[in-house]
Amino acid sequence: KLGASQIATHVGFIPEDPNTELYAEVVQAVRTVAGHCAQNGQYFLFETGQETPVTLLRTIEDVGTGNLGINIDPANLLMYGKANPTDALDVFGKYVRGVHGKDGEYPTDGRHLGAEKPMGEGRVNFPVFIAKLKEVGYDGAITIEREIEGEEQIRDIINAKALLEGIFAELNL
């Protein structure tokens, strides 16, 4: 009713082993949700984070509804310790339909996520990442995300916008 063309969410922790009953159940559940989205003319997007890139690719292929995609959050891939976001595009780049502009670090211990950082202060190499997005055919928006509150959040978003504008100018985008 709102006219949304795509729905993005964290699906949860998709099992890495495709031979388990739990993986088959996840595939069936996603197929059901994706089927509902297809009836509405919508794409259903997996937000990156909890799964490795190959697990997301396998799940999209196994669900097979044709209306699945990825909302890549480069910081989440790092913070969960799952992948370098630029390298992840080599695996699932053709499915990217949304991008978060967010930065972060790898975990430094076995119990906690890596830290979220202001854009440009973490491990995402945004100039290389954005160039790779273009290479795989992505030409949509980059939605700045900073999961804190208050004046620091506003300042970080303004700085992220300026950083992206500089990268776009440098890359002639």
PDB file of C-alpha atoms in Angstrom:
ATOM      1  CA  LYS A   1       0.000   0.000   0.000  1.00  0.00           C
ATOM      2  CA  LEU A   2       2.973   2.313   0.557  1.00  0.00           C
ATOM      3  CA  GLY A   3       4.428   1.592  -2.870  1.00  0.00           C
ATOM      4  CA  ALA A   4       7.639   0.109  -1.477  1.00  0.00           C
ATOM      5  CA  SER A   5       9.479  -1.775  -4.217  1.00  0.00           C
ATOM      6  CA  GLN A   6      11.761  -3.687  -1.890  1.00  0.00           C
ATOM      7  CA  ILE A   7      11.839  -4.910   1.685  1.00  0.00           C
ATOM      8  CA  ALA A   8      15.198  -5.334   3.452  1.00  0.00           C
ATOM      9  CA  THR A   9      15.815  -7.157   6.716  1.00  0.00           C
ATOM     10  CA  HIS A  10      18.211  -9.339   8.629  1.00  0.00           C
ATOM     11  CA  VAL A  11      16.856 -12.826   8.031  1.00  0.00           C
ATOM     12  CA  GLY A  12      18.712 -14.187  11.037  1.00  0.00           C
ATOM     13  CA  PHE A  13      21.572 -16.616  11.163  1.00  0.00           C
ATOM     14  CA  ILE A  14      21.294 -18.785   8.057  1.00  0.00           C
ATOM     15  CA  PRO A  15      23.113 -22.088   8.656  1.00  0.00           C
ATOM     16  CA  GLU A  16      26.417 -22.374   6.783  1.00  0.00           C
ATOM     17  CA  ASP A  17      25.858 -26.086   6.127  1.00  0.00           C
ATOM     18  CA  PRO A  18      23.270 -26.480   3.337  1.00  0.00           C
ATOM     19  CA  ASN A  19      22.801 -30.154   4.207  1.00  0.00           C
ATOM     20  CA  THR A  20      21.035 -29.546   7.511  1.00  0.00           C
ATOM     21  CA  GLU A  21      17.310 -29.674   8.144  1.00  0.00           C
ATOM     22  CA  LEU A  22      17.494 -26.200   9.654  1.00  0.00           C
ATOM     23  CA  TYR A  23      18.933 -24.772   6.416  1.00  0.00           C
ATOM     24  CA  ALA A  24      16.096 -26.385   4.424  1.00  0.00           C
ATOM     25  CA  GLU A  25      13.571 -24.852   6.825  1.00  0.00           C
ATOM     26  CA  VAL A  26      15.124 -21.391   6.407  1.00  0.00           C
ATOM     27  CA  VAL A  27      15.010 -21.745   2.622  1.00  0.00           C
ATOM     28  CA  GLN A  28      11.334 -22.696   2.769  1.00  0.00           C
ATOM     29  CA  ALA A  29      10.508 -19.824   5.125  1.00  0.00           C
ATOM     30  CA  VAL A  30      12.299 -17.290   2.901  1.00  0.00           C
ATOM     31  CA  ARG A  31      10.569 -18.769  -0.157  1.00  0.00           C
ATOM     32  CA  THR A  32       7.209 -18.137   1.527  1.00  0.00           C
ATOM     33  CA  VAL A  33       8.054 -14.528   2.390  1.00  0.00           C
ATOM     34  CA  ALA A  34       9.600 -13.893  -1.039  1.00  0.00           C
ATOM     35  CA  GLY A  35       6.502 -15.346  -2.696  1.00  0.00           C
ATOM     36  CA  HIS A  36       4.327 -12.900  -0.801  1.00  0.00           C
ATOM     37  CA  CYS A  37       6.635 -10.045  -1.825  1.00  0.00           C
ATOM     38  CA  ALA A  38       6.502 -11.210  -5.453  1.00  0.00           C
ATOM     39  CA  GLN A  39       2.711 -10.977  -5.388  1.00  0.00           C
ATOM     40  CA  ASN A  40       3.170  -7.326  -4.400  1.00  0.00           C
ATOM     41  CA  GLY A  41       5.761  -6.711  -7.114  1.00  0.00           C
ATOM     42  CA  GLN A  42       8.504  -6.354  -4.498  1.00  0.00           C
ATOM     43  CA  TYR A  43      12.041  -7.589  -3.984  1.00  0.00           C
ATOM     44  CA  PHE A  44      13.013  -9.170  -0.686  1.00  0.00           C
ATOM     45  CA  LEU A  45      16.548  -8.166   0.350  1.00  0.00           C
ATOM     46  CA  PHE A  46      18.877  -9.881   2.783  1.00  0.00           C
ATOM     47  CA  GLU A  47      20.833  -7.361   4.830  1.00  0.00           C
ATOM     48  CA  THR A  48      24.407  -8.532   5.248  1.00  0.00           C
ATOM     49  CA  GLY A  49      25.959  -9.273   8.569  1.00  0.00           C
ATOM     50  CA  GLN A  50      25.378 -12.643  10.127  1.00  0.00           C
ATOM     51  CA  GLU A  51      26.188 -14.825   7.109  1.00  0.00           C
ATOM     52  CA  THR A  52      29.194 -15.295   4.897  1.00  0.00           C
ATOM     53  CA  PRO A  53      28.782 -14.034   1.337  1.00  0.00           C
ATOM     54  CA  VAL A  54      28.702 -17.571  -0.070  1.00  0.00           C
ATOM     55  CA  THR A  55      25.911 -18.560   2.335  1.00  0.00           C
ATOM     56  CA  LEU A  56      23.814 -15.617   1.125  1.00  0.00           C
ATOM     57  CA  LEU A  57      24.531 -16.498  -2.498  1.00  0.00           C
ATOM     58  CA  ARG A  58      23.624 -20.158  -1.938  1.00  0.00           C
ATOM     59  CA  THR A  59      20.410 -19.202  -0.157  1.00  0.00           C
ATOM     60  CA  ILE A  60      19.333 -16.867  -2.975  1.00  0.00           C
ATOM     61  CA  GLU A  61      20.021 -19.617  -5.508  1.00  0.00           C
ATOM     62  CA  ASP A  62      18.234 -22.278  -3.445  1.00  0.00           C
ATOM     63  CA  VAL A  63      15.156 -20.130  -2.765  1.00  0.00           C
ATOM     64  CA  GLY A  64      15.005 -19.384  -6.475  1.00  0.00           C
ATOM     65  CA  THR A  65      12.059 -17.001  -6.584  1.00  0.00           C
ATOM     66  CA  GLY A  66      13.780 -14.405  -8.784  1.00  0.00           C
ATOM     67  CA  ASN A  67      12.905 -11.479  -6.530  1.00  0.00           C
ATOM     68  CA  LEU A  68      15.688 -11.767  -3.963  1.00  0.00           C
ATOM     69  CA  GLY A  69      18.556  -9.374  -3.501  1.00  0.00           C
ATOM     70  CA  ILE A  70      21.064  -8.032  -1.047  1.00  0.00           C
ATOM     71  CA  ASN A  71      21.241  -4.839   0.960  1.00  0.00           C
ATOM     72  CA  ILE A  72      24.972  -4.728   1.646  1.00  0.00           C
ATOM     73  CA  ASP A  73      25.997  -3.173   4.913  1.00  0.00           C
ATOM     74  CA  PRO A  74      29.789  -3.143   4.640  1.00  0.00           C
ATOM     75  CA  ALA A  75      30.290  -2.456   8.349  1.00  0.00           C
ATOM     76  CA  ASN A  76      28.119  -5.419   9.361  1.00  0.00           C
ATOM     77  CA  LEU A  77      30.245  -7.799   7.296  1.00  0.00           C
ATOM     78  CA  LEU A  78      33.295  -6.558   9.200  1.00  0.00           C
ATOM     79  CA  MET A  79      31.693  -6.259  12.630  1.00  0.00           C
ATOM     80  CA  TYR A  80      30.405  -9.854  12.504  1.00  0.00           C
ATOM     81  CA  GLY A  81      33.780 -11.022  11.183  1.00  0.00           C
ATOM     82  CA  LYS A  82      32.221 -12.510   8.036  1.00  0.00           C
ATOM     83  CA  ALA A  83      34.007 -10.819   5.116  1.00  0.00           C
ATOM     84  CA  ASN A  84      35.803  -7.877   3.622  1.00  0.00           C
ATOM     85  CA  PRO A  85      32.896  -5.986   1.999  1.00  0.00           C
ATOM     86  CA  THR A  86      34.725  -5.226  -1.246  1.00  0.00           C
ATOM     87  CA  ASP A  87      35.677  -8.877  -1.670  1.00  0.00           C
ATOM     88  CA  ALA A  88      32.089  -9.914  -0.856  1.00  0.00           C
ATOM     89  CA  LEU A  89      30.978  -8.109  -4.011  1.00  0.00           C
ATOM     90  CA  ASP A  90      32.943 -10.682  -6.034  1.00  0.00           C
ATOM     91  CA  VAL A  91      30.624 -13.340  -4.607  1.00  0.00           C
ATOM     92  CA  PHE A  92      27.184 -11.700  -4.661  1.00  0.00           C
ATOM     93  CA  GLY A  93      27.637  -8.335  -6.362  1.00  0.00           C
ATOM     94  CA  LYS A  94      25.052  -8.963  -9.073  1.00  0.00           C
ATOM     95  CA  TYR A  95      22.361  -9.252  -6.376  1.00  0.00           C
ATOM     96  CA  VAL A  96      23.068  -5.929  -4.619  1.00  0.00           C
ATOM     97  CA  ARG A  97      19.984  -3.700  -4.687  1.00  0.00           C
ATOM     98  CA  GLY A  98      20.720  -1.524  -1.646  1.00  0.00           C
ATOM     99  CA  VAL A  99      23.795  -0.198   0.161  1.00  0.00           C
ATOM    100  CA  HIS A 100      24.379   1.177   3.627  1.00  0.00           C
ATOM    101  CA  GLY A 101      27.081   3.756   4.134  1.00  0.00           C
ATOM    102  CA  LYS A 102      28.407   2.529   7.456  1.00  0.00           C
ATOM    103  CA  ASP A 103      31.896   1.770   8.748  1.00  0.00           C
ATOM    104  CA  GLY A 104      33.253  -0.583  11.356  1.00  0.00           C
ATOM    105  CA  GLU A 105      36.002  -2.843  12.613  1.00  0.00           C
ATOM    106  CA  TYR A 106      36.528  -6.582  12.837  1.00  0.00           C
ATOM    107  CA  PRO A 107      35.879  -8.179  16.251  1.00  0.00           C
ATOM    108  CA  THR A 108      38.891  -8.158  18.559  1.00  0.00           C
ATOM    109  CA  ASP A 109      37.719 -10.977  20.820  1.00  0.00           C
ATOM    110  CA  GLY A 110      35.561 -14.055  20.487  1.00  0.00           C
ATOM    111  CA  ARG A 111      32.551 -12.712  22.368  1.00  0.00           C
ATOM    112  CA  HIS A 112      31.674  -9.293  20.960  1.00  0.00           C
ATOM    113  CA  LEU A 113      30.964  -7.692  17.614  1.00  0.00           C
ATOM    114  CA  GLY A 114      33.487  -5.326  16.149  1.00  0.00           C
ATOM    115  CA  ALA A 115      32.959  -1.634  16.811  1.00  0.00           C
ATOM    116  CA  GLU A 116      30.890   0.598  14.562  1.00  0.00           C
ATOM    117  CA  LYS A 117      32.855   3.684  13.532  1.00  0.00           C
ATOM    118  CA  PRO A 118      32.125   6.991  11.812  1.00  0.00           C
ATOM    119  CA  MET A 119      32.435   6.592   8.047  1.00  0.00           C
ATOM    120  CA  GLY A 120      36.059   6.806   7.004  1.00  0.00           C
ATOM    121  CA  GLU A 121      37.390   5.783  10.424  1.00  0.00           C
ATOM    122  CA  GLY A 122      36.855   2.033  10.157  1.00  0.00           C
ATOM    123  CA  ARG A 123      38.155  -0.665   7.834  1.00  0.00           C
ATOM    124  CA  VAL A 124      35.818  -0.122   4.883  1.00  0.00           C
ATOM    125  CA  ASN A 125      37.878   1.291   2.036  1.00  0.00           C
ATOM    126  CA  PHE A 126      35.049   3.392   0.620  1.00  0.00           C
ATOM    127  CA  PRO A 127      36.772   4.595  -2.569  1.00  0.00           C
ATOM    128  CA  VAL A 128      37.586   0.989  -3.543  1.00  0.00           C
ATOM    129  CA  PHE A 129      34.208  -0.303  -2.304  1.00  0.00           C
ATOM    130  CA  ILE A 130      32.236   2.281  -4.300  1.00  0.00           C
ATOM    131  CA  ALA A 131      34.310   1.680  -7.430  1.00  0.00           C
ATOM    132  CA  LYS A 132      33.611  -2.054  -7.072  1.00  0.00           C
ATOM    133  CA  LEU A 133      29.880  -1.375  -6.622  1.00  0.00           C
ATOM    134  CA  LYS A 134      29.928   0.434  -9.971  1.00  0.00           C
ATOM    135  CA  GLU A 135      31.906  -2.418 -11.530  1.00  0.00           C
ATOM    136  CA  VAL A 136      29.236  -4.958 -10.519  1.00  0.00           C
ATOM    137  CA  GLY A 137      26.495  -2.718 -11.936  1.00  0.00           C
ATOM    138  CA  TYR A 138      25.085  -1.027  -8.850  1.00  0.00           C
ATOM    139  CA  ASP A 139      23.874   2.507  -9.511  1.00  0.00           C
ATOM    140  CA  GLY A 140      21.452   3.076  -6.647  1.00  0.00           C
ATOM    141  CA  ALA A 141      21.600   5.086  -3.462  1.00  0.00           C
ATOM    142  CA  ILE A 142      23.988   4.740  -0.556  1.00  0.00           C
ATOM    143  CA  THR A 143      21.984   5.206   2.624  1.00  0.00           C
ATOM    144  CA  ILE A 144      24.127   6.621   5.425  1.00  0.00           C
ATOM    145  CA  GLU A 145      23.596   4.709   8.649  1.00  0.00           C
ATOM    146  CA  ARG A 146      25.065   5.605  12.034  1.00  0.00           C
ATOM    147  CA  GLU A 147      23.616   3.626  14.932  1.00  0.00           C
ATOM    148  CA  ILE A 148      24.107   6.123  17.744  1.00  0.00           C
ATOM    149  CA  GLU A 149      22.007   9.068  18.906  1.00  0.00           C
ATOM    150  CA  GLY A 150      22.318  12.773  19.456  1.00  0.00           C
ATOM    151  CA  GLU A 151      24.647  15.458  18.170  1.00  0.00           C
ATOM    152  CA  GLU A 152      27.469  13.007  17.418  1.00  0.00           C
ATOM    153  CA  GLN A 153      25.160  11.030  15.112  1.00  0.00           C
ATOM    154  CA  ILE A 154      24.175  14.193  13.229  1.00  0.00           C
ATOM    155  CA  ARG A 155      27.798  15.313  12.937  1.00  0.00           C
ATOM    156  CA  ASP A 156      28.892  11.849  11.726  1.00  0.00           C
ATOM    157  CA  ILE A 157      26.139  11.752   9.089  1.00  0.00           C
ATOM    158  CA  ILE A 158      27.071  15.218   7.785  1.00  0.00           C
ATOM    159  CA  ASN A 159      30.740  14.166   7.630  1.00  0.00           C
ATOM    160  CA  ALA A 160      29.807  10.914   5.874  1.00  0.00           C
ATOM    161  CA  LYS A 161      27.840  12.858   3.260  1.00  0.00           C
ATOM    162  CA  ALA A 162      30.883  15.073   2.603  1.00  0.00           C
ATOM    163  CA  LEU A 163      33.155  12.029   2.417  1.00  0.00           C
ATOM    164  CA  LEU A 164      30.860  10.336  -0.117  1.00  0.00           C
ATOM    165  CA  GLU A 165      30.571  13.503  -2.199  1.00  0.00           C
ATOM    166  CA  GLY A 166      34.367  13.699  -2.327  1.00  0.00           C
ATOM    167  CA  ILE A 167      34.652  10.059  -3.387  1.00  0.00           C
ATOM    168  CA  PHE A 168      31.980  10.503  -6.068  1.00  0.00           C
ATOM    169  CA  ALA A 169      33.830  13.568  -7.419  1.00  0.00           C
ATOM    170  CA  GLU A 170      37.154  11.708  -7.413  1.00  0.00           C
ATOM    171  CA  LEU A 171      35.596   8.726  -9.225  1.00  0.00           C
ATOM    172  CA  ASN A 172      33.654  11.025 -11.630  1.00  0.00           C
ATOM    173  CA  LEU A 173      30.309   9.561 -10.539  1.00  0.00           C
TER     174      LEU A 173
END
